[in-house]
Amino acid sequence: MAGGMAIGPGARATLALARRWALLLMVALATVPAQAASILFIATGNVPTGKFRVLAQVARTHGLNLEVRYLHKLPQDVDGGLFQGQDAVFIDSYLHDEVRARLARALPALKVPQLWLYEARPHWQGWPDDAARRLVSYYANGGRANFDGFLRTVAAQLAGRPLAGIPEPVVYPKTGIYHPRAPALVFANPADYLRWQGVDTAHRPPTIALLLHQQYIVSEQTGFVDDLIARIEAAGALAVPIYTSAMDAGGLTAMTRAGGERIADAVINLQITLNAEGRRAELAELGIPVIQGTTYRRGDEAAWAADAQGLALMDVPFYLAQPEYAGITDIQVTAATRKDDDSIVPIAPQAAAIVDKALRLARLARMPNAQKKVSVFFWNYPPGVKNLSASFMNLPRSLAASLAALRQAGYATESPDEPALTARLQRLLAPFYAPAG
């Protein structure tokens, strides 16, 4: 061949084979997945662990490895090694000062994008402002669609891809009514909820309100709530599951009124009580009985049954003492934490008992006063057949006033004056002090 070198058949075969190997190598390299990005969540104990199981499932579909560390389980002297190998860090807690104090040695080493997710005080570094605000909105509103949008946005930002095509956050009202069968899960007002249920306020059945945290809906931890709803509905009653801020002293009242009328006969509280003073005033104005279902957080149903106390000492202030101060009664454990996935699940006999109690209270509230039977207990101190007293109280006079008020309210009772009541009560005590035989 003029001006060039002739290539023989053997050389051509070798060249063709080399091209095939090069092509195969290119295809192989193209199909090797890029190393998954790693993201770390740091949370405080108020955040359900089941939430992160849902997030981890969604994260895997977007090529993300998700890890969660709870603040109280970290060493007191934890350092920057906490963030090693992470591509982004998220803080899920409203306790910013507590987090900063525990991570005092670690935070100076945090150089990757970070986002503090508490919606009332979000803070970020290393994220574009619009992306950070979008991430906060996804996370605060929660649910599967929002979690998917959150993690798609994180994956796109870390990979340098545009956010086009990712749906905007689904924003839920801060106070509303939840139902697992509702098309949009929540209603912004009780009128819309009653309309969806086909209930006329003038002819509504016995109605039990459930007071819960929005966090349960956000984190898809509503199994124990759904169980209570099903039990109430199976009894022919109406459940009104209300979520509102634990610090808000008006949300429960707003969601239990429609058309100027109260639409609940009793309440089962499933919330922590933080604003005891505010809740106390609200419940007094609401004027219906409120009982409480509490979750055992140290294990499953078997662990609760074996626990001599049944409630951890650290839970007493916010799940026992403050609720009682606020006017909540009959506090009982109705749910526990499942071992395999840390979900909150009902303790069936306990859940049945609290629903039965709420339904009985609702029926009592709807009963005419004249049909109600009331027992009265009185002090006999110091001991003696003639002693009708309590500390700084004239018992017969007080009881006479109480009986008169009951009679005025429609109860079927006599209202004797103080001397007559004294004689009757002393006669009632006489058999107790009579000599045996």
C-alpha positions as a LaTeX table, in Angstrom:
\begin{tabular}{lrrr}
\hline
Residue & $x$ (\AA) & $y$ (\AA) & $z$ (\AA) \\
\hline
Met1 & 0.00 & 0.00 & 0.00 \\
Ala2 & 1.52 & 3.31 & $-1.08$ \\
Gly3 & 2.30 & 5.81 & 1.66 \\
Gly4 & 1.47 & 3.38 & 4.46 \\
Met5 & 2.07 & 0.02 & 6.07 \\
Ala6 & 0.05 & $-3.00$ & 5.10 \\
Ile7 & $-1.80$ & $-4.77$ & 7.98 \\
Gly8 & $-1.89$ & $-8.48$ & 7.71 \\
Pro9 & $-4.81$ & $-10.74$ & 8.65 \\
Gly10 & $-3.25$ & $-11.67$ & 12.01 \\
Ala11 & $-2.75$ & $-8.04$ & 13.04 \\
Arg12 & $-6.31$ & $-7.18$ & 12.02 \\
Ala13 & $-7.66$ & $-10.00$ & 14.21 \\
Thr14 & $-5.58$ & $-8.83$ & 17.17 \\
Leu15 & $-6.80$ & $-5.24$ & 16.72 \\
Ala16 & $-10.43$ & $-6.35$ & 16.52 \\
Leu17 & $-10.02$ & $-8.42$ & 19.68 \\
Ala18 & $-8.47$ & $-5.44$ & 21.50 \\
Arg19 & $-11.37$ & $-3.22$ & 20.45 \\
Arg20 & $-13.88$ & $-5.77$ & 21.77 \\
Trp21 & $-12.09$ & $-5.96$ & 25.12 \\
Ala22 & $-11.94$ & $-2.15$ & 25.34 \\
Leu23 & $-15.68$ & $-1.95$ & 24.63 \\
Leu24 & $-16.47$ & $-4.59$ & 27.27 \\
Leu25 & $-14.30$ & $-2.70$ & 29.77 \\
Met26 & $-16.14$ & 0.55 & 29.07 \\
Val27 & $-19.53$ & $-1.16$ & 29.54 \\
Ala28 & $-18.37$ & $-2.74$ & 32.77 \\
Leu29 & $-17.12$ & 0.54 & 34.14 \\
Ala30 & $-20.36$ & 2.23 & 33.16 \\
Thr31 & $-22.40$ & $-0.33$ & 35.09 \\
Val32 & $-20.35$ & $-0.16$ & 38.32 \\
Pro33 & $-22.49$ & 1.91 & 40.72 \\
Ala34 & $-20.98$ & 4.97 & 42.29 \\
Gln35 & $-20.30$ & 4.63 & 45.99 \\
Ala36 & $-23.49$ & 5.44 & 47.91 \\
Ala37 & $-23.49$ & 8.70 & 49.82 \\
Ser38 & $-23.79$ & 8.39 & 53.60 \\
Ile39 & $-25.99$ & 10.62 & 55.75 \\
Leu40 & $-26.17$ & 10.78 & 59.53 \\
Phe41 & $-29.15$ & 11.73 & 61.71 \\
Ile42 & $-28.62$ & 12.72 & 65.33 \\
Ala43 & $-31.85$ & 12.65 & 67.36 \\
Thr44 & $-33.02$ & 13.11 & 70.92 \\
Gly45 & $-35.18$ & 10.60 & 72.76 \\
Asn46 & $-38.50$ & 12.25 & 71.86 \\
Val47 & $-38.14$ & 11.09 & 68.23 \\
Pro48 & $-39.55$ & 7.57 & 67.61 \\
Thr49 & $-36.91$ & 5.13 & 66.38 \\
Gly50 & $-39.42$ & 3.62 & 63.97 \\
Lys51 & $-39.30$ & 6.89 & 62.03 \\
Phe52 & $-35.73$ & 6.21 & 60.99 \\
Arg53 & $-36.54$ & 2.69 & 59.83 \\
Val54 & $-38.99$ & 4.23 & 57.36 \\
Leu55 & $-36.43$ & 6.84 & 56.32 \\
Ala56 & $-33.72$ & 4.20 & 55.85 \\
Gln57 & $-35.99$ & 2.16 & 53.57 \\
Val58 & $-36.68$ & 5.19 & 51.39 \\
Ala59 & $-33.02$ & 6.27 & 51.46 \\
Arg60 & $-31.87$ & 2.98 & 49.95 \\
Thr61 & $-34.09$ & 3.54 & 46.92 \\
His62 & $-32.17$ & 6.75 & 46.24 \\
Gly63 & $-28.69$ & 5.32 & 46.74 \\
Leu64 & $-28.17$ & 6.70 & 50.22 \\
Asn65 & $-26.88$ & 4.97 & 53.33 \\
Leu66 & $-28.69$ & 6.35 & 56.37 \\
Glu67 & $-27.42$ & 6.07 & 59.94 \\
Val68 & $-29.02$ & 7.37 & 63.14 \\
Arg69 & $-27.40$ & 8.04 & 66.50 \\
Tyr70 & $-29.38$ & 9.01 & 69.59 \\
Leu71 & $-27.83$ & 11.80 & 71.63 \\
His72 & $-28.22$ & 10.14 & 75.03 \\
Lys73 & $-26.42$ & 7.03 & 73.78 \\
Leu74 & $-23.32$ & 8.93 & 72.62 \\
Pro75 & $-20.25$ & 9.11 & 74.88 \\
Gln76 & $-20.04$ & 12.26 & 76.98 \\
Asp77 & $-16.73$ & 13.13 & 75.32 \\
Val78 & $-17.70$ & 12.22 & 71.75 \\
Asp79 & $-15.44$ & 13.98 & 69.23 \\
Gly80 & $-15.34$ & 14.73 & 65.51 \\
Gly81 & $-14.89$ & 11.06 & 64.69 \\
Leu82 & $-18.69$ & 10.91 & 64.96 \\
Phe83 & $-18.91$ & 12.50 & 61.51 \\
Gln84 & $-16.18$ & 10.51 & 59.80 \\
Gly85 & $-17.30$ & 9.07 & 56.46 \\
Gln86 & $-20.53$ & 11.08 & 56.38 \\
Asp87 & $-21.54$ & 13.25 & 53.42 \\
Ala88 & $-24.27$ & 15.19 & 55.27 \\
Val89 & $-25.51$ & 15.49 & 58.85 \\
Phe90 & $-29.04$ & 16.22 & 60.09 \\
Ile91 & $-30.08$ & 17.10 & 63.66 \\
Asp92 & $-33.64$ & 16.06 & 64.59 \\
Ser93 & $-34.38$ & 17.77 & 67.90 \\
Tyr94 & $-35.91$ & 20.89 & 69.36 \\
Leu95 & $-33.35$ & 20.72 & 72.20 \\
His96 & $-30.65$ & 22.69 & 70.41 \\
Asp97 & $-28.79$ & 23.72 & 73.56 \\
Glu98 & $-28.69$ & 20.15 & 74.86 \\
Val99 & $-27.38$ & 18.88 & 71.51 \\
Arg100 & $-24.68$ & 21.55 & 71.32 \\
Ala101 & $-23.57$ & 20.83 & 74.88 \\
Arg102 & $-23.26$ & 17.08 & 74.28 \\
Leu103 & $-21.48$ & 17.57 & 70.93 \\
Ala104 & $-19.23$ & 20.42 & 72.10 \\
Arg105 & $-16.05$ & 18.56 & 71.05 \\
Ala106 & $-17.53$ & 17.10 & 67.87 \\
Leu107 & $-19.25$ & 20.06 & 66.19 \\
Pro108 & $-16.07$ & 22.05 & 65.36 \\
Ala109 & $-15.03$ & 19.10 & 63.16 \\
Leu110 & $-18.31$ & 19.08 & 61.22 \\
Lys111 & $-17.35$ & 20.28 & 57.72 \\
Val112 & $-19.96$ & 18.52 & 55.54 \\
Pro113 & $-23.41$ & 20.03 & 54.86 \\
Gln114 & $-25.49$ & 20.14 & 58.05 \\
Leu115 & $-29.14$ & 20.92 & 58.71 \\
Trp116 & $-30.92$ & 21.37 & 62.05 \\
Leu117 & $-34.46$ & 20.25 & 61.26 \\
Tyr118 & $-36.59$ & 21.75 & 64.05 \\
Glu119 & $-39.08$ & 23.78 & 62.01 \\
Ala120 & $-39.41$ & 26.61 & 64.53 \\
Arg121 & $-35.63$ & 27.22 & 64.53 \\
Pro122 & $-34.03$ & 25.65 & 61.46 \\
His123 & $-30.33$ & 26.22 & 60.85 \\
Trp124 & $-28.06$ & 25.06 & 58.05 \\
Gln125 & $-24.58$ & 25.25 & 56.60 \\
Gly126 & $-23.40$ & 23.94 & 53.26 \\
Trp127 & $-26.87$ & 23.85 & 51.68 \\
Pro128 & $-28.35$ & 26.41 & 49.27 \\
Asp129 & $-31.02$ & 28.38 & 51.11 \\
Asp130 & $-33.89$ & 27.28 & 48.86 \\
Ala131 & $-32.91$ & 23.62 & 49.10 \\
Ala132 & $-32.54$ & 23.83 & 52.90 \\
Arg133 & $-35.98$ & 25.40 & 53.35 \\
Arg134 & $-37.47$ & 22.76 & 51.11 \\
Leu135 & $-35.79$ & 19.98 & 53.11 \\
Val136 & $-37.12$ & 21.40 & 56.40 \\
Ser137 & $-40.66$ & 21.52 & 54.98 \\
Tyr138 & $-40.48$ & 17.93 & 53.71 \\
Tyr139 & $-39.22$ & 16.70 & 57.05 \\
Ala140 & $-41.56$ & 18.68 & 59.29 \\
Asn141 & $-44.68$ & 17.53 & 57.44 \\
Gly142 & $-43.48$ & 13.94 & 57.08 \\
Gly143 & $-45.22$ & 10.91 & 55.65 \\
Arg144 & $-43.98$ & 8.64 & 52.89 \\
Ala145 & $-44.36$ & 11.15 & 50.03 \\
Asn146 & $-42.52$ & 13.90 & 51.92 \\
Phe147 & $-39.78$ & 11.54 & 53.10 \\
Asp148 & $-39.29$ & 10.48 & 49.48 \\
Gly149 & $-39.04$ & 14.13 & 48.39 \\
Phe150 & $-36.63$ & 14.87 & 51.24 \\
Leu151 & $-34.25$ & 12.06 & 50.33 \\
Arg152 & $-34.50$ & 12.63 & 46.58 \\
Thr153 & $-33.53$ & 16.24 & 47.21 \\
Val154 & $-30.61$ & 15.22 & 49.44 \\
Ala155 & $-29.37$ & 12.72 & 46.84 \\
Ala156 & $-29.64$ & 15.29 & 44.04 \\
Gln157 & $-27.83$ & 17.98 & 46.02 \\
Leu158 & $-24.98$ & 15.68 & 47.03 \\
Ala159 & $-24.58$ & 14.49 & 43.42 \\
Gly160 & $-24.79$ & 18.01 & 41.97 \\
Arg161 & $-27.98$ & 17.25 & 40.04 \\
Pro162 & $-30.86$ & 19.72 & 39.52 \\
Leu163 & $-34.03$ & 19.37 & 41.60 \\
Ala164 & $-36.32$ & 19.47 & 38.56 \\
Gly165 & $-39.02$ & 16.82 & 38.67 \\
Ile166 & $-39.02$ & 16.37 & 42.46 \\
Pro167 & $-42.54$ & 17.13 & 43.80 \\
Glu168 & $-42.95$ & 20.05 & 46.18 \\
Pro169 & $-43.54$ & 19.27 & 49.89 \\
Val170 & $-47.05$ & 18.26 & 50.95 \\
Val171 & $-47.84$ & 20.74 & 53.73 \\
Tyr172 & $-50.27$ & 19.66 & 56.47 \\
Pro173 & $-52.04$ & 21.97 & 58.96 \\
Lys174 & $-50.27$ & 22.36 & 62.33 \\
Thr175 & $-53.46$ & 21.37 & 64.12 \\
Gly176 & $-55.93$ & 18.96 & 62.58 \\
Ile177 & $-57.85$ & 15.71 & 62.70 \\
Tyr178 & $-56.29$ & 12.47 & 61.51 \\
His179 & $-57.90$ & 9.29 & 60.22 \\
Pro180 & $-56.08$ & 6.35 & 58.60 \\
Arg181 & $-58.80$ & 5.89 & 55.95 \\
Ala182 & $-59.05$ & 9.54 & 54.95 \\
Pro183 & $-57.83$ & 10.24 & 51.40 \\
Ala184 & $-55.44$ & 12.98 & 52.57 \\
Leu185 & $-54.98$ & 11.52 & 56.09 \\
Val186 & $-55.82$ & 14.80 & 57.84 \\
Phe187 & $-58.56$ & 17.43 & 57.99 \\
Ala188 & $-57.97$ & 21.07 & 58.83 \\
Asn189 & $-61.23$ & 21.48 & 60.76 \\
Pro190 & $-63.87$ & 19.36 & 62.51 \\
Ala191 & $-66.68$ & 20.38 & 60.13 \\
Asp192 & $-64.89$ & 18.78 & 57.17 \\
Tyr193 & $-64.13$ & 15.67 & 59.23 \\
Leu194 & $-67.73$ & 15.22 & 60.34 \\
Arg195 & $-68.91$ & 15.74 & 56.77 \\
Trp196 & $-66.51$ & 13.03 & 55.56 \\
Gln197 & $-67.77$ & 10.73 & 58.33 \\
Gly198 & $-71.37$ & 11.50 & 57.39 \\
Val199 & $-72.17$ & 12.65 & 60.93 \\
Asp200 & $-74.75$ & 15.30 & 61.79 \\
Thr201 & $-73.82$ & 17.12 & 65.00 \\
Ala202 & $-77.45$ & 17.08 & 66.10 \\
His203 & $-77.53$ & 13.27 & 66.00 \\
Arg204 & $-73.93$ & 12.23 & 66.54 \\
Pro205 & $-73.12$ & 8.96 & 68.34 \\
Pro206 & $-71.02$ & 8.86 & 71.53 \\
Thr207 & $-67.79$ & 10.59 & 70.56 \\
Ile208 & $-64.26$ & 10.02 & 71.87 \\
Ala209 & $-61.50$ & 12.47 & 71.01 \\
Leu210 & $-57.92$ & 11.19 & 70.90 \\
Leu211 & $-55.19$ & 13.76 & 71.54 \\
Leu212 & $-51.95$ & 12.76 & 69.82 \\
His213 & $-48.68$ & 14.18 & 68.53 \\
Gln214 & $-48.29$ & 15.09 & 64.86 \\
Gln215 & $-44.94$ & 13.31 & 65.18 \\
Tyr216 & $-46.80$ & 9.97 & 65.15 \\
Ile217 & $-48.28$ & 10.79 & 61.73 \\
Val218 & $-45.04$ & 12.31 & 60.41 \\
Ser219 & $-43.05$ & 9.20 & 61.35 \\
Glu220 & $-45.70$ & 6.65 & 60.30 \\
Gln221 & $-45.99$ & 5.44 & 63.90 \\
Thr222 & $-49.79$ & 5.47 & 64.09 \\
Gly223 & $-50.40$ & 1.73 & 64.53 \\
Phe224 & $-51.39$ & 2.04 & 68.18 \\
Val225 & $-53.56$ & 5.09 & 67.42 \\
Asp226 & $-55.27$ & 3.25 & 64.55 \\
Asp227 & $-55.98$ & 0.38 & 66.94 \\
Leu228 & $-57.79$ & 2.70 & 69.37 \\
Ile229 & $-59.76$ & 4.25 & 66.49 \\
Ala230 & $-60.85$ & 0.79 & 65.31 \\
Arg231 & $-61.96$ & $-0.20$ & 68.83 \\
Ile232 & $-63.99$ & 2.98 & 69.27 \\
Glu233 & $-65.67$ & 2.58 & 65.89 \\
Ala234 & $-66.37$ & $-1.13$ & 66.50 \\
Ala235 & $-68.38$ & $-0.07$ & 69.55 \\
Gly236 & $-70.58$ & 2.17 & 67.38 \\
Ala237 & $-68.98$ & 5.39 & 68.59 \\
Leu238 & $-67.18$ & 8.15 & 66.70 \\
Ala239 & $-63.43$ & 8.69 & 67.07 \\
Val240 & $-62.02$ & 12.19 & 66.58 \\
Pro241 & $-58.19$ & 11.82 & 66.55 \\
Ile242 & $-56.77$ & 15.32 & 67.07 \\
Tyr243 & $-53.14$ & 16.33 & 66.70 \\
Thr244 & $-51.80$ & 19.62 & 67.96 \\
Ser245 & $-48.69$ & 21.00 & 69.64 \\
Ala246 & $-48.12$ & 19.84 & 73.21 \\
Met247 & $-47.40$ & 23.48 & 74.05 \\
Asp248 & $-50.59$ & 24.75 & 72.41 \\
Ala249 & $-53.40$ & 25.23 & 74.93 \\
Gly250 & $-56.11$ & 25.91 & 72.36 \\
Gly251 & $-55.85$ & 23.22 & 69.70 \\
Leu252 & $-57.93$ & 20.61 & 71.52 \\
Thr253 & $-60.75$ & 23.08 & 72.14 \\
Ala254 & $-60.74$ & 24.26 & 68.52 \\
Met255 & $-60.90$ & 20.73 & 67.13 \\
Thr256 & $-63.72$ & 19.59 & 69.45 \\
Arg257 & $-66.18$ & 22.28 & 68.40 \\
Ala258 & $-68.22$ & 22.53 & 65.21 \\
Gly259 & $-71.00$ & 24.98 & 64.51 \\
Gly260 & $-70.60$ & 26.40 & 68.01 \\
Glu261 & $-71.25$ & 23.02 & 69.62 \\
Arg262 & $-68.94$ & 20.65 & 71.44 \\
Ile263 & $-68.53$ & 17.41 & 69.48 \\
Ala264 & $-66.73$ & 15.19 & 72.00 \\
Asp265 & $-67.95$ & 13.47 & 75.16 \\
Ala266 & $-64.58$ & 12.27 & 76.50 \\
Val267 & $-60.89$ & 12.46 & 75.60 \\
Ile268 & $-58.08$ & 9.89 & 75.61 \\
Asn269 & $-54.81$ & 11.79 & 75.86 \\
Leu270 & $-51.80$ & 10.18 & 74.14 \\
Gln271 & $-49.51$ & 13.21 & 74.44 \\
Ile272 & $-46.75$ & 14.16 & 76.78 \\
Thr273 & $-47.87$ & 16.98 & 79.09 \\
Leu274 & $-45.42$ & 19.88 & 78.84 \\
Asn275 & $-47.64$ & 22.93 & 79.31 \\
Ala276 & $-49.51$ & 21.67 & 82.37 \\
Glu277 & $-50.83$ & 25.09 & 83.39 \\
Gly278 & $-52.17$ & 25.87 & 79.93 \\
Arg279 & $-53.64$ & 22.41 & 79.49 \\
Arg280 & $-55.27$ & 22.60 & 82.92 \\
Ala281 & $-57.11$ & 25.81 & 81.95 \\
Glu282 & $-58.14$ & 24.35 & 78.60 \\
Leu283 & $-59.51$ & 21.12 & 80.09 \\
Ala284 & $-61.44$ & 23.04 & 82.75 \\
Glu285 & $-63.09$ & 25.09 & 80.01 \\
Leu286 & $-63.72$ & 22.00 & 77.88 \\
Gly287 & $-65.62$ & 20.39 & 80.76 \\
Ile288 & $-65.45$ & 16.73 & 79.73 \\
Pro289 & $-63.52$ & 13.82 & 81.28 \\
Val290 & $-59.96$ & 13.24 & 80.05 \\
Ile291 & $-58.07$ & 9.98 & 80.66 \\
Gln292 & $-54.59$ & 9.02 & 79.52 \\
Gly293 & $-52.96$ & 6.20 & 77.58 \\
Thr294 & $-49.18$ & 6.05 & 78.01 \\
Thr295 & $-46.55$ & 4.11 & 76.06 \\
Tyr296 & $-44.06$ & 1.83 & 77.82 \\
Arg297 & $-40.77$ & 2.89 & 76.21 \\
Arg298 & $-38.35$ & 0.42 & 77.76 \\
Gly299 & $-39.45$ & $-2.67$ & 75.87 \\
Asp300 & $-42.32$ & $-4.74$ & 74.57 \\
Glu301 & $-45.48$ & $-5.99$ & 76.24 \\
Ala302 & $-43.65$ & $-8.84$ & 77.99 \\
Ala303 & $-41.06$ & $-6.42$ & 79.39 \\
Trp304 & $-43.83$ & $-4.16$ & 80.68 \\
Ala305 & $-45.64$ & $-7.09$ & 82.30 \\
Ala306 & $-42.42$ & $-8.09$ & 84.07 \\
Asp307 & $-41.61$ & $-4.56$ & 85.23 \\
Ala308 & $-42.39$ & $-4.15$ & 88.92 \\
Gln309 & $-43.09$ & $-0.42$ & 88.47 \\
Gly310 & $-44.62$ & $-0.44$ & 85.00 \\
Leu311 & $-43.47$ & 3.12 & 84.31 \\
Ala312 & $-39.91$ & 4.39 & 84.21 \\
Leu313 & $-39.04$ & 6.98 & 86.84 \\
Met314 & $-37.95$ & 9.43 & 84.12 \\
Asp315 & $-41.48$ & 9.27 & 82.63 \\
Val316 & $-43.25$ & 10.15 & 85.88 \\
Pro317 & $-43.05$ & 13.98 & 85.57 \\
Phe318 & $-44.47$ & 14.31 & 82.05 \\
Tyr319 & $-46.67$ & 11.23 & 81.79 \\
Leu320 & $-48.05$ & 11.03 & 85.33 \\
Ala321 & $-47.48$ & 14.04 & 87.60 \\
Gln322 & $-48.13$ & 16.89 & 85.17 \\
Pro323 & $-51.12$ & 15.18 & 83.51 \\
Glu324 & $-52.72$ & 14.73 & 86.93 \\
Tyr325 & $-52.09$ & 18.39 & 87.73 \\
Ala326 & $-53.73$ & 19.34 & 84.42 \\
Gly327 & $-56.86$ & 17.37 & 85.35 \\
Ile328 & $-56.20$ & 14.14 & 83.44 \\
Thr329 & $-57.24$ & 11.00 & 85.32 \\
Asp330 & $-57.00$ & 7.20 & 85.15 \\
Ile331 & $-53.51$ & 7.15 & 83.67 \\
Gln332 & $-52.61$ & 3.72 & 82.34 \\
Val333 & $-50.07$ & 2.08 & 80.03 \\
Thr334 & $-51.76$ & 1.10 & 76.75 \\
Ala335 & $-48.86$ & 0.54 & 74.33 \\
Ala336 & $-45.28$ & $-0.72$ & 74.27 \\
Thr337 & $-42.24$ & $-0.74$ & 71.99 \\
Arg338 & $-41.87$ & $-3.71$ & 69.65 \\
Lys339 & $-38.43$ & $-5.33$ & 69.71 \\
Asp340 & $-37.77$ & $-6.00$ & 66.05 \\
Asp341 & $-38.50$ & $-2.52$ & 64.65 \\
Asp342 & $-39.02$ & $-0.25$ & 67.69 \\
Ser343 & $-42.56$ & 0.59 & 66.57 \\
Ile344 & $-45.16$ & 1.64 & 69.15 \\
Val345 & $-47.78$ & $-1.13$ & 69.28 \\
Pro346 & $-50.89$ & $-1.59$ & 71.39 \\
Ile347 & $-51.09$ & $-3.79$ & 74.47 \\
Ala348 & $-54.44$ & $-5.30$ & 73.53 \\
Pro349 & $-56.04$ & $-5.79$ & 76.97 \\
Gln350 & $-54.91$ & $-2.33$ & 78.08 \\
Ala351 & $-56.11$ & $-0.69$ & 74.87 \\
Ala352 & $-59.48$ & $-2.43$ & 75.26 \\
Ala353 & $-59.72$ & $-1.26$ & 78.87 \\
Ile354 & $-59.05$ & 2.41 & 78.15 \\
Val355 & $-61.52$ & 2.48 & 75.25 \\
Asp356 & $-64.15$ & 0.81 & 77.43 \\
Lys357 & $-63.54$ & 3.39 & 80.16 \\
Ala358 & $-63.81$ & 6.27 & 77.67 \\
Leu359 & $-67.06$ & 4.88 & 76.22 \\
Arg360 & $-68.57$ & 4.50 & 79.69 \\
Leu361 & $-67.60$ & 8.08 & 80.50 \\
Ala362 & $-69.14$ & 9.23 & 77.23 \\
Arg363 & $-72.40$ & 7.40 & 77.97 \\
Leu364 & $-72.43$ & 8.89 & 81.47 \\
Ala365 & $-71.89$ & 12.38 & 80.07 \\
Arg366 & $-74.92$ & 11.96 & 77.80 \\
Met367 & $-77.16$ & 10.51 & 80.53 \\
Pro368 & $-79.72$ & 12.83 & 82.20 \\
Asn369 & $-78.53$ & 13.82 & 85.68 \\
Ala370 & $-81.69$ & 12.42 & 87.27 \\
Gln371 & $-80.64$ & 8.92 & 86.13 \\
Lys372 & $-77.10$ & 9.10 & 87.50 \\
Lys373 & $-76.07$ & 7.40 & 90.72 \\
Val374 & $-73.48$ & 9.23 & 92.81 \\
Ser375 & $-71.53$ & 7.84 & 95.76 \\
Val376 & $-70.21$ & 10.20 & 98.42 \\
Phe377 & $-67.23$ & 9.37 & 100.66 \\
Phe378 & $-66.62$ & 11.45 & 103.78 \\
Trp379 & $-63.94$ & 11.77 & 106.46 \\
Asn380 & $-64.40$ & 10.30 & 109.91 \\
Tyr381 & $-61.48$ & 11.94 & 111.66 \\
Pro382 & $-60.47$ & 11.77 & 114.42 \\
Pro383 & $-62.03$ & 8.32 & 114.89 \\
Gly384 & $-65.30$ & 8.30 & 116.80 \\
Val385 & $-68.99$ & 7.82 & 116.21 \\
Lys386 & $-69.69$ & 11.56 & 116.54 \\
Asn387 & $-66.77$ & 12.89 & 114.48 \\
Leu388 & $-67.65$ & 14.27 & 111.06 \\
Ser389 & $-64.73$ & 16.44 & 110.06 \\
Ala390 & $-61.72$ & 16.96 & 107.84 \\
Ser391 & $-58.82$ & 19.37 & 108.08 \\
Phe392 & $-60.19$ & 22.94 & 108.22 \\
Met393 & $-63.60$ & 21.82 & 106.92 \\
Asn394 & $-67.06$ & 21.70 & 108.44 \\
Leu395 & $-68.02$ & 18.46 & 106.72 \\
Pro396 & $-71.80$ & 18.44 & 107.33 \\
Arg397 & $-72.12$ & 22.05 & 106.16 \\
Ser398 & $-69.99$ & 21.36 & 103.06 \\
Leu399 & $-71.93$ & 18.22 & 102.21 \\
Ala400 & $-75.26$ & 19.98 & 102.70 \\
Ala401 & $-74.16$ & 22.64 & 100.20 \\
Ser402 & $-72.97$ & 19.97 & 97.75 \\
Leu403 & $-76.27$ & 18.05 & 97.93 \\
Ala404 & $-78.22$ & 21.25 & 97.37 \\
Ala405 & $-76.10$ & 22.02 & 94.29 \\
Leu406 & $-76.62$ & 18.48 & 92.96 \\
Arg407 & $-80.37$ & 18.77 & 93.40 \\
Gln408 & $-80.36$ & 22.12 & 91.60 \\
Ala409 & $-78.43$ & 20.48 & 88.72 \\
Gly410 & $-81.16$ & 17.87 & 88.30 \\
Tyr411 & $-79.82$ & 14.98 & 90.35 \\
Ala412 & $-82.42$ & 12.94 & 92.23 \\
Thr413 & $-81.27$ & 13.57 & 95.78 \\
Glu414 & $-82.54$ & 15.00 & 99.02 \\
Ser415 & $-80.95$ & 18.15 & 100.41 \\
Pro416 & $-81.25$ & 18.03 & 104.20 \\
Asp417 & $-79.97$ & 20.92 & 106.30 \\
Glu418 & $-76.83$ & 20.70 & 108.43 \\
Pro419 & $-78.42$ & 19.41 & 111.72 \\
Ala420 & $-80.45$ & 16.72 & 109.96 \\
Leu421 & $-77.44$ & 15.64 & 107.90 \\
Thr422 & $-75.25$ & 15.46 & 111.02 \\
Ala423 & $-77.71$ & 13.15 & 112.75 \\
Arg424 & $-77.99$ & 10.88 & 109.72 \\
Leu425 & $-74.25$ & 10.58 & 109.20 \\
Gln426 & $-73.64$ & 9.80 & 112.88 \\
Arg427 & $-76.29$ & 7.10 & 112.70 \\
Leu428 & $-74.51$ & 5.75 & 109.61 \\
Leu429 & $-71.24$ & 5.50 & 111.58 \\
Ala430 & $-72.75$ & 3.84 & 114.65 \\
Pro431 & $-72.60$ & 0.19 & 113.43 \\
Phe432 & $-68.89$ & 0.55 & 112.67 \\
Tyr433 & $-68.16$ & 1.50 & 116.30 \\
Ala434 & $-70.64$ & $-0.94$ & 117.91 \\
Pro435 & $-69.00$ & $-3.70$ & 120.01 \\
Ala436 & $-68.57$ & $-6.98$ & 118.16 \\
Gly437 & $-71.30$ & $-9.54$ & 118.88 \\
\hline
\end{tabular}
